[in-house]
């Protein structure tokens, strides 16, 4: 026979379980969960990175070690969600993590804890219930989520110098949102960069020159945020052409990201590198 005392004990037990779950969820939400194991990169995973990121093999040993460490953190701490029949999921997690890490390799704030909690991947073009449109990829600041179509991700890596890379584009949006909301020194430097880009656009003939060059995708002319994301794709994939054709703009992007995809930090002075 269940007594009143037994009921109180059971109720206390369930309350304790619920409290522990909330604590577990909270520390996981803020990337502090000690129970999540961070598995180091295997030789085959490092080879996959080398095959898809030309700059990866050019990194000095100490910088590559830091890159690997950050990739492991990102892959284990961000929540990846796959919908439908998405193939090669482990490889996608690795490549997406590496995209975010390489883009922010010159920054201390690579974790994007304010702007990015979840990464969603669909097999192909998907229908967004939020804005009722079909998308290949998007960033949703409200839910701190980036959403991708897997086939477009692979297409972006198939050609490494066409200045079209969905992973870099959407992570650049997340980074912008992160920097706009923070008060750190590098966040303020980032915002100064956005202001300088806007000033370039207002300079007579500059925006038209960008459009006429056909170097940047037309979609980048939509607004300042879209242009920054498109420019990051160009900056990472064809830095030599970028620097030759638009040196002033290149220098601004370099200062915003703190990393030069063409000249490695050990060969160039004045490049701040995060830890």
Short mmCIF file of C-alpha atoms in Angstrom, two decimals:
data_model
loop_
_atom_site.label_atom_id
_atom_site.label_comp_id
_atom_site.label_asym_id
_atom_site.label_seq_id
_atom_site.Cartn_x
_atom_site.Cartn_y
_atom_site.Cartn_z
CA UNK A 1 0.00 0.00 0.00
CA UNK A 2 1.36 3.39 -1.05
CA UNK A 3 1.47 5.82 1.83
CA UNK A 4 1.54 9.61 1.81
CA UNK A 5 5.20 9.42 2.79
CA UNK A 6 5.96 7.26 -0.28
CA UNK A 7 4.21 9.78 -2.55
CA UNK A 8 6.28 12.63 -1.11
CA UNK A 9 9.48 10.66 -1.70
CA UNK A 10 8.47 9.90 -5.31
CA UNK A 11 7.56 13.54 -5.91
CA UNK A 12 10.91 14.65 -4.51
CA UNK A 13 12.68 12.11 -6.69
CA UNK A 14 10.99 13.35 -9.89
CA UNK A 15 11.73 16.95 -8.96
CA UNK A 16 15.41 16.07 -8.52
CA UNK A 17 15.47 14.28 -11.88
CA UNK A 18 13.84 17.26 -13.56
CA UNK A 19 16.31 19.67 -11.95
CA UNK A 20 19.25 17.54 -13.11
CA UNK A 21 17.86 17.45 -16.65
CA UNK A 22 17.44 21.23 -16.71
CA UNK A 23 21.01 21.63 -15.47
CA UNK A 24 22.29 19.18 -18.10
CA UNK A 25 20.38 21.01 -20.85
CA UNK A 26 21.59 24.42 -19.68
CA UNK A 27 25.28 23.55 -19.58
CA UNK A 28 24.90 21.90 -22.96
CA UNK A 29 23.21 25.01 -24.34
CA UNK A 30 26.15 27.14 -23.29
CA UNK A 31 28.74 24.62 -24.50
CA UNK A 32 29.93 23.73 -21.01
CA UNK A 33 28.75 20.13 -20.85
CA UNK A 34 31.70 18.04 -19.55
CA UNK A 35 30.00 14.80 -20.58
CA UNK A 36 30.33 15.54 -24.31
CA UNK A 37 33.48 13.83 -25.54
CA UNK A 38 35.64 15.69 -28.03
CA UNK A 39 37.06 13.13 -30.42
CA UNK A 40 40.31 14.27 -32.09
CA UNK A 41 40.61 14.35 -35.86
CA UNK A 42 41.74 11.13 -37.48
CA UNK A 43 44.29 11.00 -40.34
CA UNK A 44 41.47 10.30 -42.81
CA UNK A 45 39.54 13.33 -41.54
CA UNK A 46 42.62 15.52 -41.89
CA UNK A 47 42.98 14.24 -45.44
CA UNK A 48 39.35 15.15 -46.17
CA UNK A 49 40.09 18.67 -44.96
CA UNK A 50 43.19 18.84 -47.17
CA UNK A 51 41.16 17.68 -50.17
CA UNK A 52 38.50 20.35 -49.70
CA UNK A 53 40.39 23.31 -48.22
CA UNK A 54 43.56 24.16 -50.20
CA UNK A 55 44.75 26.45 -47.41
CA UNK A 56 44.64 23.69 -44.79
CA UNK A 57 47.89 22.05 -45.92
CA UNK A 58 49.59 25.45 -46.15
CA UNK A 59 49.04 26.27 -42.49
CA UNK A 60 52.14 26.18 -40.26
CA UNK A 61 52.15 23.21 -37.88
CA UNK A 62 51.20 25.23 -34.79
CA UNK A 63 48.38 27.01 -36.61
CA UNK A 64 47.06 23.76 -38.07
CA UNK A 65 47.03 22.22 -34.59
CA UNK A 66 44.99 25.16 -33.34
CA UNK A 67 42.69 24.79 -36.34
CA UNK A 68 42.18 21.08 -35.62
CA UNK A 69 41.48 21.79 -31.97
CA UNK A 70 38.84 24.36 -32.85
CA UNK A 71 37.21 22.06 -35.40
CA UNK A 72 36.93 19.31 -32.79
CA UNK A 73 35.32 21.75 -30.36
CA UNK A 74 32.88 23.09 -32.93
CA UNK A 75 31.87 19.66 -34.18
CA UNK A 76 31.22 18.34 -30.69
CA UNK A 77 29.55 21.40 -29.17
CA UNK A 78 27.20 22.62 -31.89
CA UNK A 79 23.99 20.70 -32.39
CA UNK A 80 23.75 19.14 -35.85
CA UNK A 81 20.31 18.08 -37.04
CA UNK A 82 19.79 16.12 -40.26
CA UNK A 83 16.36 15.87 -41.90
CA UNK A 84 15.56 13.28 -44.54
CA UNK A 85 18.03 11.00 -46.28
CA UNK A 86 21.20 13.02 -45.89
CA UNK A 87 24.20 10.88 -46.82
CA UNK A 88 27.78 11.19 -45.54
CA UNK A 89 26.68 12.95 -42.39
CA UNK A 90 29.98 12.63 -40.55
CA UNK A 91 31.82 14.18 -43.47
CA UNK A 92 29.32 17.03 -43.66
CA UNK A 93 29.73 17.73 -39.94
CA UNK A 94 33.48 17.89 -40.41
CA UNK A 95 33.39 20.14 -43.48
CA UNK A 96 30.82 22.51 -41.99
CA UNK A 97 32.78 22.76 -38.75
CA UNK A 98 35.99 23.41 -40.68
CA UNK A 99 34.29 26.10 -42.77
CA UNK A 100 33.25 28.04 -39.68
CA UNK A 101 36.64 27.57 -38.01
CA UNK A 102 38.79 28.57 -40.99
CA UNK A 103 36.67 31.67 -41.54
CA UNK A 104 37.24 32.70 -37.90
CA UNK A 105 40.79 31.39 -37.48
CA UNK A 106 42.08 34.91 -36.88
CA UNK A 107 39.47 35.69 -34.23
CA UNK A 108 39.27 34.83 -30.57
CA UNK A 109 35.51 34.55 -30.85
CA UNK A 110 35.19 31.48 -33.06
CA UNK A 111 32.54 29.80 -30.92
CA UNK A 112 29.71 32.20 -31.88
CA UNK A 113 27.84 31.37 -28.70
CA UNK A 114 25.40 34.27 -29.07
CA UNK A 115 24.54 33.68 -32.70
CA UNK A 116 24.81 29.97 -33.48
CA UNK A 117 23.50 26.99 -31.53
CA UNK A 118 22.13 24.66 -34.19
CA UNK A 119 23.06 23.54 -37.69
CA UNK A 120 20.30 21.94 -39.77
CA UNK A 121 20.96 20.02 -42.98
CA UNK A 122 18.39 18.88 -45.58
CA UNK A 123 19.22 16.59 -48.52
CA UNK A 124 18.44 19.29 -51.09
CA UNK A 125 16.41 22.46 -51.59
CA UNK A 126 13.88 22.72 -48.76
CA UNK A 127 10.75 24.69 -47.96
CA UNK A 128 11.10 27.22 -45.15
CA UNK A 129 7.96 27.53 -43.07
CA UNK A 130 9.27 30.77 -41.60
CA UNK A 131 9.23 32.85 -44.77
CA UNK A 132 7.32 30.39 -46.95
CA UNK A 133 9.94 30.06 -49.64
CA UNK A 134 12.22 27.37 -50.98
CA UNK A 135 15.85 27.79 -49.98
CA UNK A 136 19.26 26.29 -50.58
CA UNK A 137 20.50 27.73 -47.30
CA UNK A 138 19.75 30.45 -44.78
CA UNK A 139 20.65 31.86 -41.39
CA UNK A 140 17.91 32.43 -38.82
CA UNK A 141 19.11 34.78 -36.06
CA UNK A 142 15.95 34.33 -34.02
CA UNK A 143 16.57 30.61 -33.57
CA UNK A 144 20.37 30.96 -33.82
CA UNK A 145 20.34 28.37 -36.58
CA UNK A 146 22.02 27.93 -39.93
CA UNK A 147 20.23 25.74 -42.44
CA UNK A 148 21.81 24.05 -45.45
CA UNK A 149 20.96 21.79 -48.35
CA UNK A 150 23.53 19.00 -48.50
CA UNK A 151 23.83 18.83 -52.29
CA UNK A 152 24.60 22.56 -52.46
CA UNK A 153 27.25 22.19 -49.76
CA UNK A 154 28.99 19.48 -51.78
CA UNK A 155 28.73 21.54 -54.95
CA UNK A 156 30.42 24.43 -53.16
CA UNK A 157 33.41 22.25 -52.31
CA UNK A 158 33.55 20.52 -55.69
CA UNK A 159 34.95 23.66 -57.32
CA UNK A 160 37.28 25.44 -54.94
CA UNK A 161 37.76 28.66 -56.91
CA UNK A 162 34.33 29.62 -58.29
CA UNK A 163 33.59 31.94 -55.33
CA UNK A 164 30.42 30.03 -54.48
CA UNK A 165 30.44 28.26 -51.13
CA UNK A 166 27.17 27.94 -49.23
CA UNK A 167 28.85 26.96 -45.96
CA UNK A 168 31.05 30.05 -45.85
CA UNK A 169 28.19 32.29 -46.92
CA UNK A 170 25.77 31.31 -44.17
CA UNK A 171 28.42 31.15 -41.44
CA UNK A 172 29.45 34.67 -42.45
CA UNK A 173 25.88 35.78 -41.70
CA UNK A 174 26.09 34.16 -38.27
CA UNK A 175 29.42 35.84 -37.61
CA UNK A 176 28.00 39.25 -38.53
CA UNK A 177 25.11 38.76 -36.13
CA UNK A 178 27.55 37.71 -33.42
CA UNK A 179 29.79 40.73 -33.87
CA UNK A 180 26.95 43.22 -34.03
CA UNK A 181 25.73 42.07 -30.60
CA UNK A 182 29.08 41.96 -28.77
CA UNK A 183 31.17 44.70 -27.17
CA UNK A 184 34.60 43.11 -27.44
CA UNK A 185 37.51 44.84 -29.14
CA UNK A 186 37.44 42.56 -32.18
CA UNK A 187 33.66 42.95 -32.46
CA UNK A 188 34.05 46.73 -32.54
CA UNK A 189 36.79 46.33 -35.16
CA UNK A 190 34.43 44.15 -37.17
CA UNK A 191 31.69 46.79 -37.06
CA UNK A 192 34.18 49.45 -38.14
CA UNK A 193 34.89 47.24 -41.15
CA UNK A 194 31.21 47.03 -42.06
CA UNK A 195 31.01 50.82 -41.82
CA UNK A 196 34.00 51.20 -44.13
CA UNK A 197 32.45 48.82 -46.66
CA UNK A 198 29.29 50.92 -46.60
CA UNK A 199 31.36 54.04 -47.19
CA UNK A 200 32.98 52.38 -50.21
CA UNK A 201 29.55 51.67 -51.65
CA UNK A 202 28.59 55.32 -51.21
CA UNK A 203 31.73 56.48 -53.00
CA UNK A 204 30.86 57.64 -56.47
CA UNK A 205 31.24 54.88 -59.04
CA UNK A 206 32.55 52.23 -56.60
CA UNK A 207 29.42 50.07 -56.40
CA UNK A 208 29.04 50.25 -60.18
CA UNK A 209 32.65 49.17 -60.56
CA UNK A 210 31.99 46.14 -58.37
CA UNK A 211 28.95 45.23 -60.46
CA UNK A 212 30.73 45.78 -63.78
CA UNK A 213 33.67 43.58 -62.77
CA UNK A 214 31.40 40.52 -62.50
CA UNK A 215 33.82 39.28 -59.83
CA UNK A 216 31.22 39.30 -57.06
CA UNK A 217 27.92 37.49 -57.45
CA UNK A 218 25.02 39.79 -58.28
CA UNK A 219 23.19 38.55 -55.18
CA UNK A 220 25.81 40.30 -53.07
CA UNK A 221 24.44 43.66 -54.17
CA UNK A 222 21.18 43.00 -52.29
CA UNK A 223 22.35 44.72 -49.08
CA UNK A 224 25.42 45.21 -46.90
CA UNK A 225 25.05 41.92 -45.02
CA UNK A 226 24.66 39.90 -48.21
CA UNK A 227 27.63 41.62 -49.76
CA UNK A 228 29.82 40.78 -46.76
CA UNK A 229 28.85 37.10 -46.96
CA UNK A 230 29.49 37.00 -50.70
CA UNK A 231 32.81 38.83 -50.23
CA UNK A 232 33.89 36.21 -47.66
CA UNK A 233 33.35 33.50 -50.27
CA UNK A 234 35.62 35.38 -52.70
CA UNK A 235 38.12 36.21 -49.97
CA UNK A 236 38.55 32.54 -49.05
CA UNK A 237 38.45 30.99 -52.52
CA UNK A 238 40.28 33.47 -54.79
CA UNK A 239 42.27 35.79 -52.52
CA UNK A 240 44.91 36.60 -55.15
CA UNK A 241 42.34 37.92 -57.62
CA UNK A 242 40.48 39.75 -54.86
CA UNK A 243 43.63 41.52 -53.69
CA UNK A 244 44.67 42.43 -57.24
CA UNK A 245 41.30 43.85 -58.31
CA UNK A 246 39.98 45.37 -55.07
CA UNK A 247 42.92 45.92 -52.70
CA UNK A 248 41.13 48.46 -50.48
CA UNK A 249 38.16 46.19 -49.93
CA UNK A 250 40.46 43.20 -49.43
CA UNK A 251 42.32 45.03 -46.66
CA UNK A 252 39.05 45.80 -44.88
CA UNK A 253 37.91 42.16 -44.94
CA UNK A 254 41.35 41.05 -43.77
CA UNK A 255 41.16 43.34 -40.73
CA UNK A 256 37.62 42.20 -39.95
CA UNK A 257 38.58 38.52 -39.96
CA UNK A 258 42.13 38.93 -38.67
CA UNK A 259 43.38 36.32 -41.12
CA UNK A 260 44.77 36.52 -44.64
CA UNK A 261 43.84 33.59 -46.87
CA UNK A 262 46.63 34.52 -49.24
CA UNK A 263 49.54 35.47 -46.99
CA UNK A 264 49.78 33.34 -43.86
CA UNK A 265 50.14 35.13 -40.50
CA UNK A 266 53.76 34.06 -39.98
CA UNK A 267 54.68 35.84 -43.22
CA UNK A 268 52.78 39.02 -42.61
CA UNK A 269 53.07 41.42 -39.69
CA UNK A 270 50.16 43.05 -37.95
CA UNK A 271 47.77 40.11 -38.23
CA UNK A 272 46.08 39.39 -34.92
CA UNK A 273 45.49 35.74 -34.22
CA UNK A 274 43.10 34.43 -31.56
CA UNK A 275 43.84 31.54 -29.28
#
